Short mmCIF file of C-alpha atoms in Angstrom, two decimals:
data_model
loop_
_atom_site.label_atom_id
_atom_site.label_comp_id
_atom_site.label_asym_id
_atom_site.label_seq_id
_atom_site.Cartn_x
_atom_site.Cartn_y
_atom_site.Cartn_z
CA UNK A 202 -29.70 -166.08 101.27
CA UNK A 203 -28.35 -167.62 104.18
CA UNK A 204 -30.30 -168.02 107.68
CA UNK A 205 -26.65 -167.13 109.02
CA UNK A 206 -26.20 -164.27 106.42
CA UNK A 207 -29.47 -163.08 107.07
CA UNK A 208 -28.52 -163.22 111.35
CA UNK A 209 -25.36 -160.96 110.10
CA UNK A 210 -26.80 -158.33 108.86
CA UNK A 211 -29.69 -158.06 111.56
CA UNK A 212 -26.65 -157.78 113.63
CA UNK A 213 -25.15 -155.02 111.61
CA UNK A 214 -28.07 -153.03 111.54
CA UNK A 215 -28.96 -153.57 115.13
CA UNK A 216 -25.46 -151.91 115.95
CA UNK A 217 -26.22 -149.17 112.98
CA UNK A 218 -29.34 -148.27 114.59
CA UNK A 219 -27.73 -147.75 118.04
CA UNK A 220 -24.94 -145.84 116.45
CA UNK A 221 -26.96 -143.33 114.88
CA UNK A 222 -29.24 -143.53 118.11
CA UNK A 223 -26.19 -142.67 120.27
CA UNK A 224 -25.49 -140.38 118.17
CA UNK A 225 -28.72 -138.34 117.67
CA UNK A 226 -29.02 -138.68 121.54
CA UNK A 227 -25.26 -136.82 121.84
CA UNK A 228 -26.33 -134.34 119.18
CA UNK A 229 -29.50 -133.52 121.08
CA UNK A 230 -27.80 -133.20 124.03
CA UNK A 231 -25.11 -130.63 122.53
CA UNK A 232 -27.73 -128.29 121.35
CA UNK A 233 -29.63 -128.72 125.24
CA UNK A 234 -26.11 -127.26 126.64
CA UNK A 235 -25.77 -124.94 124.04
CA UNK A 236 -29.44 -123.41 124.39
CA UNK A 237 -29.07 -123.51 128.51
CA UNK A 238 -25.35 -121.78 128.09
CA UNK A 239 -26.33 -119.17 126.05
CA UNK A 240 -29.66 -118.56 128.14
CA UNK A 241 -27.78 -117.94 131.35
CA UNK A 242 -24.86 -116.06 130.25
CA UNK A 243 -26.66 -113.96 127.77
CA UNK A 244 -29.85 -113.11 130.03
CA UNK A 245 -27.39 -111.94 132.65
CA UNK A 246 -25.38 -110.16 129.98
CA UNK A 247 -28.40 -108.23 128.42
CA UNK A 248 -29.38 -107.50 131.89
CA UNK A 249 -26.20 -105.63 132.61
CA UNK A 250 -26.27 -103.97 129.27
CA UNK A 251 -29.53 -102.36 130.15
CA UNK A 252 -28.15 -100.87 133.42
CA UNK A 253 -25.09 -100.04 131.69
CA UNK A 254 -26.53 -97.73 128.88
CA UNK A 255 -29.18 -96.65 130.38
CA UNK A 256 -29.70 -96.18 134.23
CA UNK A 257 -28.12 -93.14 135.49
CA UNK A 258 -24.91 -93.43 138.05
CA UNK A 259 -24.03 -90.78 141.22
CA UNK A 260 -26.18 -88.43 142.33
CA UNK A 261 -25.33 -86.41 139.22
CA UNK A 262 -27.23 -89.08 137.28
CA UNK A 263 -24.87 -89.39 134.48
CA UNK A 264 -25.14 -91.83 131.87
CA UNK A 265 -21.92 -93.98 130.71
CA UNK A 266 -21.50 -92.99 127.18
CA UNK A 267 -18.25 -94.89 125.60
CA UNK A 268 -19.45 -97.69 123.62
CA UNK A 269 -16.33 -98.41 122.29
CA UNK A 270 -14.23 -98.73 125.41
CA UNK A 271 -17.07 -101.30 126.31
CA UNK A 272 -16.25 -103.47 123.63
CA UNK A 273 -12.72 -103.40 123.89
CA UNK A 274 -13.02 -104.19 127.51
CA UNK A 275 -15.56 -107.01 126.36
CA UNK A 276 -13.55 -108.28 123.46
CA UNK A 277 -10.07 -108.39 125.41
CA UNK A 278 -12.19 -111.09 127.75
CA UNK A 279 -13.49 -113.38 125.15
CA UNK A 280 -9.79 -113.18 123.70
CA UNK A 281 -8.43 -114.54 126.78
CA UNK A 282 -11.53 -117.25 127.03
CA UNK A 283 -11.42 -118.15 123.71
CA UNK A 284 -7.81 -118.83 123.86
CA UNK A 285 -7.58 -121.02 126.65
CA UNK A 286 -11.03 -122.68 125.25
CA UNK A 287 -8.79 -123.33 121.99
CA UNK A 288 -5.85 -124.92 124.16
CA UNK A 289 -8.59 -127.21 125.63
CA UNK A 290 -10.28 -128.39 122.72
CA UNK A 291 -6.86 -129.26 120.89
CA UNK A 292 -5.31 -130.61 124.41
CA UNK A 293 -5.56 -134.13 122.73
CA UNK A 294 -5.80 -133.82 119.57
CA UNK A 295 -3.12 -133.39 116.35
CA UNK A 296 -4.91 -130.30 115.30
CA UNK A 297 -3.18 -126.96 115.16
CA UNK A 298 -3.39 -124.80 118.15
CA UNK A 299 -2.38 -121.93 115.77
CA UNK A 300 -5.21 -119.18 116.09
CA UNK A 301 -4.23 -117.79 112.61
CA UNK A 302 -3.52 -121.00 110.88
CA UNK A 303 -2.87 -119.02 107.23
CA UNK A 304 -3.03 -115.54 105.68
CA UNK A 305 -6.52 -115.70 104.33
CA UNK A 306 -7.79 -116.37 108.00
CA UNK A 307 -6.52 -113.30 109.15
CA UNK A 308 -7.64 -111.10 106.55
CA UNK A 309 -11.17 -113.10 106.98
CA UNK A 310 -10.78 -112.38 110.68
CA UNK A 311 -10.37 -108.63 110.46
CA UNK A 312 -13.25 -108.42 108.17
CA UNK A 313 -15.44 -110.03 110.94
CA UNK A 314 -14.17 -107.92 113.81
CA UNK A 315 -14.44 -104.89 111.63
CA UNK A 316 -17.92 -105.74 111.12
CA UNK A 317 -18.79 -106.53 114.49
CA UNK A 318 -17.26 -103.44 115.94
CA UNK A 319 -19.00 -101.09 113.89
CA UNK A 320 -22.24 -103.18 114.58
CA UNK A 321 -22.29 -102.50 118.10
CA UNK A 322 -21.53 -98.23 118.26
CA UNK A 323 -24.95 -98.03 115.99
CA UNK A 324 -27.06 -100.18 118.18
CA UNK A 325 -25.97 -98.23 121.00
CA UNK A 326 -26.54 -94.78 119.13
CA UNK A 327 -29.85 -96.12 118.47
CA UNK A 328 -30.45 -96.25 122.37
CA UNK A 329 -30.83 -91.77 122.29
CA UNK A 330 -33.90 -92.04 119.99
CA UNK A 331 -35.27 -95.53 120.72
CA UNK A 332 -36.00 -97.20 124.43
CA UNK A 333 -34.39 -100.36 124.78
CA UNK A 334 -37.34 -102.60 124.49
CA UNK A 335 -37.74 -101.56 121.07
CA UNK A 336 -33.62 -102.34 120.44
CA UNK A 337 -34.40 -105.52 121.70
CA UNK A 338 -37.01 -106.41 119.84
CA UNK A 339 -35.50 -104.44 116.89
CA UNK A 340 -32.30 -107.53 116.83
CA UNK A 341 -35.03 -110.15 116.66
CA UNK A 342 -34.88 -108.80 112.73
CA UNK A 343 -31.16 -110.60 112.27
CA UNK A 344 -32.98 -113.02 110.68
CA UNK A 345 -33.58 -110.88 107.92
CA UNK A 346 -30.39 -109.58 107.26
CA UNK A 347 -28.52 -113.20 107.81
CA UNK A 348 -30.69 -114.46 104.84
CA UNK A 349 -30.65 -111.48 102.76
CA UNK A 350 -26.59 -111.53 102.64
CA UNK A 351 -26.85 -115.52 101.84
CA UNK A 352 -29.32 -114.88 98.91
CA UNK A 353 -27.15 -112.28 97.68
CA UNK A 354 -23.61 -112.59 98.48
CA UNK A 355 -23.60 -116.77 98.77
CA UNK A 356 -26.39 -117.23 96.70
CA UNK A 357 -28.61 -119.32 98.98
CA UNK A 358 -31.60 -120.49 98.25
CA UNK A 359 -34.64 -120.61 101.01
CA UNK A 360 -37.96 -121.94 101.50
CA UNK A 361 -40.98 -119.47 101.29
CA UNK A 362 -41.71 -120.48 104.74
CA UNK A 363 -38.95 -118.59 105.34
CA UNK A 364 -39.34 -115.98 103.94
CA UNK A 365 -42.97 -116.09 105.85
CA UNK A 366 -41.31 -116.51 109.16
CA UNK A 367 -39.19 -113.03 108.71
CA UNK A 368 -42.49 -111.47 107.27
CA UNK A 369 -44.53 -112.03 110.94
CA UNK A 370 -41.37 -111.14 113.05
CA UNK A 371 -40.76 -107.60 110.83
CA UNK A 372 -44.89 -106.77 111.35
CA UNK A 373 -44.39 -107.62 115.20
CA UNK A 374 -41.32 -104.89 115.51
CA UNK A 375 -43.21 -102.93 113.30
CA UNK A 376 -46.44 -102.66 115.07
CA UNK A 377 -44.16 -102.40 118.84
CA UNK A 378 -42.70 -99.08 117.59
CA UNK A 379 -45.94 -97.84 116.06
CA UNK A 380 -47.86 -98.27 119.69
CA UNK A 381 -45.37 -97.22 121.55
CA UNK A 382 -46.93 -95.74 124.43
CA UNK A 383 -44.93 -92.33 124.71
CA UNK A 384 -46.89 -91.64 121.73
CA UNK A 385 -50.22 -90.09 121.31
CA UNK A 386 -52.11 -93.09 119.58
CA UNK A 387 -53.49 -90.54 117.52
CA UNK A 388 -50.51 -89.71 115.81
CA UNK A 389 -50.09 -91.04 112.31
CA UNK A 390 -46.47 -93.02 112.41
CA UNK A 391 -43.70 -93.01 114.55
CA UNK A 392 -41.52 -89.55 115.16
CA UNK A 393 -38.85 -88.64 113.31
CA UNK A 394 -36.34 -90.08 116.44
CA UNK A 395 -37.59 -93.00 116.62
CA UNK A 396 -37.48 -93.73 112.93
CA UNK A 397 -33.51 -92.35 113.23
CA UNK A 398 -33.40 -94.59 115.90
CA UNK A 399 -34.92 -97.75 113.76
CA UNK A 400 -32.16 -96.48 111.30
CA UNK A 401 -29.43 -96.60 113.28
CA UNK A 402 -30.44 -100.49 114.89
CA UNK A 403 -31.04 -101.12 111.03
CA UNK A 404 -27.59 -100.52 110.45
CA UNK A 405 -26.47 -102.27 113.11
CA UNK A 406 -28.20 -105.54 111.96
CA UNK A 407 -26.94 -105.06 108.34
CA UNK A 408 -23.58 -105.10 110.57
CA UNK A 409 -24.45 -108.36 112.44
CA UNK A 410 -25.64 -109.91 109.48
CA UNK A 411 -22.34 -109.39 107.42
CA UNK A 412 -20.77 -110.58 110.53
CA UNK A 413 -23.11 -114.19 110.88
CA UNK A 414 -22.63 -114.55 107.11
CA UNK A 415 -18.78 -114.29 107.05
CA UNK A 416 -18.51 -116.44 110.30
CA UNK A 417 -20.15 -119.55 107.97
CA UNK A 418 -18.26 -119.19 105.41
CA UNK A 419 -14.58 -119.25 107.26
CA UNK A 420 -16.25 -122.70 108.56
CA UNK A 421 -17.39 -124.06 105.42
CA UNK A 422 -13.52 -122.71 103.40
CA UNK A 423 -11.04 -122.87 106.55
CA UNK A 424 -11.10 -126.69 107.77
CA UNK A 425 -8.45 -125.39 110.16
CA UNK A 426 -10.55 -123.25 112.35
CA UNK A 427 -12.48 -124.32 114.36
CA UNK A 428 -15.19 -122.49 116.64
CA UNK A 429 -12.72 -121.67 119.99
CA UNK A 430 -10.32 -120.22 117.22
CA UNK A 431 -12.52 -118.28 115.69
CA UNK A 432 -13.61 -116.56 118.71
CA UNK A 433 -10.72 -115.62 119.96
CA UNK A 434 -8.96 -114.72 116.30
CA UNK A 435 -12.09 -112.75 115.75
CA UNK A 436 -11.92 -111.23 119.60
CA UNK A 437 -8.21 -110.41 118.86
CA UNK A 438 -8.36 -108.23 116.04
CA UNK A 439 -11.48 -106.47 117.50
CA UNK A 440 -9.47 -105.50 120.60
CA UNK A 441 -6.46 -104.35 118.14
CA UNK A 442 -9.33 -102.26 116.19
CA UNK A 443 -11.24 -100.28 118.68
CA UNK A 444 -7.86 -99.87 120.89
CA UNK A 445 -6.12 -98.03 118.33
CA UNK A 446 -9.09 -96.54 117.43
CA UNK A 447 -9.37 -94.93 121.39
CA UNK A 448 -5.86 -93.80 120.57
CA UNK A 449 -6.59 -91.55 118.02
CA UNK A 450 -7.48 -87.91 118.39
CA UNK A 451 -11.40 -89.21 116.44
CA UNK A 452 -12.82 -89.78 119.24
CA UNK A 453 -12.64 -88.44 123.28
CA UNK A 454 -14.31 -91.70 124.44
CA UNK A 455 -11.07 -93.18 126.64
CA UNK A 456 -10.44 -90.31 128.48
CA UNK A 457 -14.16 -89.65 129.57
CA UNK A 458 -14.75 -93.24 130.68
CA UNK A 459 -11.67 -93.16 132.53
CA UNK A 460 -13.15 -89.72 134.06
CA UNK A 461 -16.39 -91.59 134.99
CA UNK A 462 -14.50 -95.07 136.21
CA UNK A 463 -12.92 -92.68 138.63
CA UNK A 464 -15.73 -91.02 140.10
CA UNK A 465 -18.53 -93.91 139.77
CA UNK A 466 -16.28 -97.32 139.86
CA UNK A 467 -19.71 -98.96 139.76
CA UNK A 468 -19.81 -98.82 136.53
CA UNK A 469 -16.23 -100.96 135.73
CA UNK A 470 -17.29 -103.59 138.14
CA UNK A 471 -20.47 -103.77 135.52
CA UNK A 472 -19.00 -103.58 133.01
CA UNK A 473 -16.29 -106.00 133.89
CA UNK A 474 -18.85 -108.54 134.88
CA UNK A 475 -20.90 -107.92 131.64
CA UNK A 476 -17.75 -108.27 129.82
CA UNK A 477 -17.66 -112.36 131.24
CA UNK A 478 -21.08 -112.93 130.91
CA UNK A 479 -20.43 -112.17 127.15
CA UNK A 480 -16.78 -113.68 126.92
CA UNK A 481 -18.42 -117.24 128.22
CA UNK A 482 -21.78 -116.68 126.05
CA UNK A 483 -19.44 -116.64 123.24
CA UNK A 484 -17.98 -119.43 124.28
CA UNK A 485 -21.42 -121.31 123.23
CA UNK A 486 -22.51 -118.58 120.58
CA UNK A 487 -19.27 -120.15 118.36
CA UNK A 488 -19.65 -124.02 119.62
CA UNK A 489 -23.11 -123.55 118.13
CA UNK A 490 -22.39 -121.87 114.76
CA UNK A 491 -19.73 -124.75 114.45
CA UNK A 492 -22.07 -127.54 114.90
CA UNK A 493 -25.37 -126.02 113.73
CA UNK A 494 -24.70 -123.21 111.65
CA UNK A 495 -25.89 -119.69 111.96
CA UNK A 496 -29.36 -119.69 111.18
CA UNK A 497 -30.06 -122.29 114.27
CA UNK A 498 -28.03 -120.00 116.08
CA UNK A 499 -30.27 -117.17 115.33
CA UNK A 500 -33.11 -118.82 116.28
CA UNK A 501 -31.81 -119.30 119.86
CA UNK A 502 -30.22 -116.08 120.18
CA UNK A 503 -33.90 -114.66 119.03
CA UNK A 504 -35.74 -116.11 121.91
CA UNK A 505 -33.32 -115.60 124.22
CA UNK A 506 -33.70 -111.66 123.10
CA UNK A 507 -37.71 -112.68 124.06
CA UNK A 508 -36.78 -113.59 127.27
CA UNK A 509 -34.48 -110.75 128.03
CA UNK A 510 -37.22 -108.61 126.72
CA UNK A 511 -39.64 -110.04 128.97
CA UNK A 512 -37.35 -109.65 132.50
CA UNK A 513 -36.46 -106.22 131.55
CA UNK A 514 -40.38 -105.43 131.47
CA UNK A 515 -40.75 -107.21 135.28
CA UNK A 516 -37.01 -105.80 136.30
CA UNK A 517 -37.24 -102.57 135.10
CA UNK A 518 -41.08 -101.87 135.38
CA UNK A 519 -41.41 -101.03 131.66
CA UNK A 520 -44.95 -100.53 130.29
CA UNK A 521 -46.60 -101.92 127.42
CA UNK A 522 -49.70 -101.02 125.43
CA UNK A 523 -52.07 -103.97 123.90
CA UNK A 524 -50.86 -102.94 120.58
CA UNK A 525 -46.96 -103.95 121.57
CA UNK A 526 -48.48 -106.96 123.56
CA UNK A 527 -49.46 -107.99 119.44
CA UNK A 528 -46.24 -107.01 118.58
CA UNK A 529 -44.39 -109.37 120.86
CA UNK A 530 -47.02 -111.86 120.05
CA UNK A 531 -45.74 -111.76 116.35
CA UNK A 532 -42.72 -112.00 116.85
CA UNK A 533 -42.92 -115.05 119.12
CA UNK A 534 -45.30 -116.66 116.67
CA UNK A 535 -42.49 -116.18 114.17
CA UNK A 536 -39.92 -117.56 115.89
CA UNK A 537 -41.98 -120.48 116.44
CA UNK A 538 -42.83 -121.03 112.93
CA UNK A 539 -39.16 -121.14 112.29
CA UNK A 540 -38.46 -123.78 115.01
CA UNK A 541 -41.71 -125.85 114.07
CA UNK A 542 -40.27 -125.90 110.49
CA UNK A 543 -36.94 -126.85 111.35
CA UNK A 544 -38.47 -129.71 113.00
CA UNK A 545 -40.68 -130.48 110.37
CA UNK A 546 -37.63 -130.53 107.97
CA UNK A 547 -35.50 -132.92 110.14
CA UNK A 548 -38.14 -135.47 110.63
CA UNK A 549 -38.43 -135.55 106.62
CA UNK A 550 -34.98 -135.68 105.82
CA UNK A 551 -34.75 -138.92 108.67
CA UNK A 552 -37.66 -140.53 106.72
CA UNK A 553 -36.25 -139.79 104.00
CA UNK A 554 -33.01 -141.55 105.53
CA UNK A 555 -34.87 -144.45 106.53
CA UNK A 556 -36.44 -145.09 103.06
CA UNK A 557 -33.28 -144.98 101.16
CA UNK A 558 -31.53 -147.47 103.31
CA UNK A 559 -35.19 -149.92 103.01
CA UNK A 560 -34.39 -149.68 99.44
CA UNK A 561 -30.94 -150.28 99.25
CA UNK A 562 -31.37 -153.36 101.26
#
């Protein structure tokens, strides 16, 4: 070979290497926005949700009660963002700004906003017979349900670390609700409310989890969609669903929110400004599952739960016993396994990289 051959390709893989540098640096730096985005809408979003459903309004101290109206009020938002995010992303671009690009899409997006609507009514039902500490740390669990519907419905295979990782986080819920400190530490297990409750939120992540599961696989079939059409195509036909659903003589929900926005207006303006803090979370919720998939997402959405979890303790003066203290402890500890493997993983799979190209040279 060549001295000048040989100067070629030190040239070529001199500009390869800052290629794939440039671009590992702009993939980095993706997932950095995505994490803070999610973070600060999200925190401020769970926030609201707390004072929402739980604290008291007037001097009646009445309690809002109409889930539903909340998330048609929360999905009409993202609808809105999510469309105007789609006419951004495509402003220069030859892609479709079609939301519903075939017929399978919209079938596949009613399933999801089915799913997702009856997700949420549960986890708030759970909030009569659990506090909302325990919810919180209750959705830390999607995890479990996101892999269980891969295994089984996609057929997915997973490392045992894995499986390890969803292990710790289920003890860590587990021993929060046994030590809960409204209970006599005597007593055996947990009262029959708060395992109704656990039910309920159980549900409600079997919901989420359909949801995540679905959501990947419109990526990985529909090449058309892309993550600002799924949100609002999903957003959409959730706002179609629980509006007609108020409608109907089923439920009494619209007229007794109305009743309350009247004498506690409060309560709208919260709602209203929960309702953006979630439309632009979502915003970064579906650029993430787009360019990471939904188990990364998890992750982050998992800590950020943590977090939340941690403020409403300060914010709310919530108290916990040493046994919950483990609890959280767990469940930290097995979100950190997962991120410490996912590292693990991606350093092996660059070595990996770097070996075949060694050899093929």
């Amino acid at each position: 070979m060549s001295t000048k051959t040989t100067t070629k390709i030190k040239v070529v893989n001199s500009k390869t290497s800052l290629t794939e540098s440039k671009l590992s640096g702009r993939v980095v730096l993706q997932l950095l926005i995505a994490v803070a985005g999610i973070y600060a809408s999200f925190l401020t979003w769970s926030f609201l949700q707390e004072r929402i459903t739980t604290t008291p309004y007037g001097p009646e101290q009445r309690v809002f009660r109409a889930p539903v109206v909340i998330n048609t009020i929360q999905s009409f938002c993202a609808t809105i963002m999510g469309y105007f995010y789609t006419l951004y992303s495509t402003r220069n671009s030859a892609q479709s700004k079609s939301v519903f690009p075939n017929t399978k899409t919209i079938m596949l997006y009613t399933l999801v906003s089915a799913t997702s609507s009856l997700a949420s009514p549960f986890g708030y039902a759970s909030l009569k017979h659990i506090d909302y500490l325990t919810m919180l740390l209750g959705k830390s669990c999607k995890l479990l349900p996101v892999m269980a519907l891969h295994v089984f419905i996609f057929r997915k295979k997973y490392a045992l670390t894995k499986y390890v990782v969803v292990l710790i986080i289920t003890l860590g819920v587990s021993f929060f609700t046994l030590y809960h400190p409204a209970r006599s530490m005597k007593a055996k297990g947990p009262s029959d409310a708060s395992l109704y409750g656990l039910l309920l939120l159980g549900i409600n992540l079997l919901f989420d989890g359909l949801t995540n599961s679905v959501q990947d696989y419109i990526f990985q079939t529909q090449p058309n969609v892309s993550g600002p059409k799924l949100m609002c195509g999903i957003n959409m036909m959730a706002t179609i669903l629980t509006s007609i659903f108020l409608l109907t003589p089923l439920t009494t929900q619209l007229p007794s929110a109305l009743e309350f926005f009247k004498l506690y207006p409060q309560v709208l303006y919260d709602i209203l400004l929960f309702s953006l803090c979630g439309a632009v979370g979502q915003l970064f919720i579906f650029f993430t599952m787009s360019k990471f998939g939904s188990l990364t997402l998890v992750t982050i959405t998992v800590t950020r739960k943590m977090i939340s979890m941690l403020l409403s303790v300060i914010w709310f003066n919530h108290r916990l016993t040493f046994g919950q203290w483990i609890g959280v402890f767990l469940v930290f500890a097995g979100v950190g396994g997962e991120a410490l493997t996912k590292y693990i993983e991606t350093k092996q799979k660059k070595r990996k990289m770097v070996e075949k190209v060694k050899k093929a040279k």
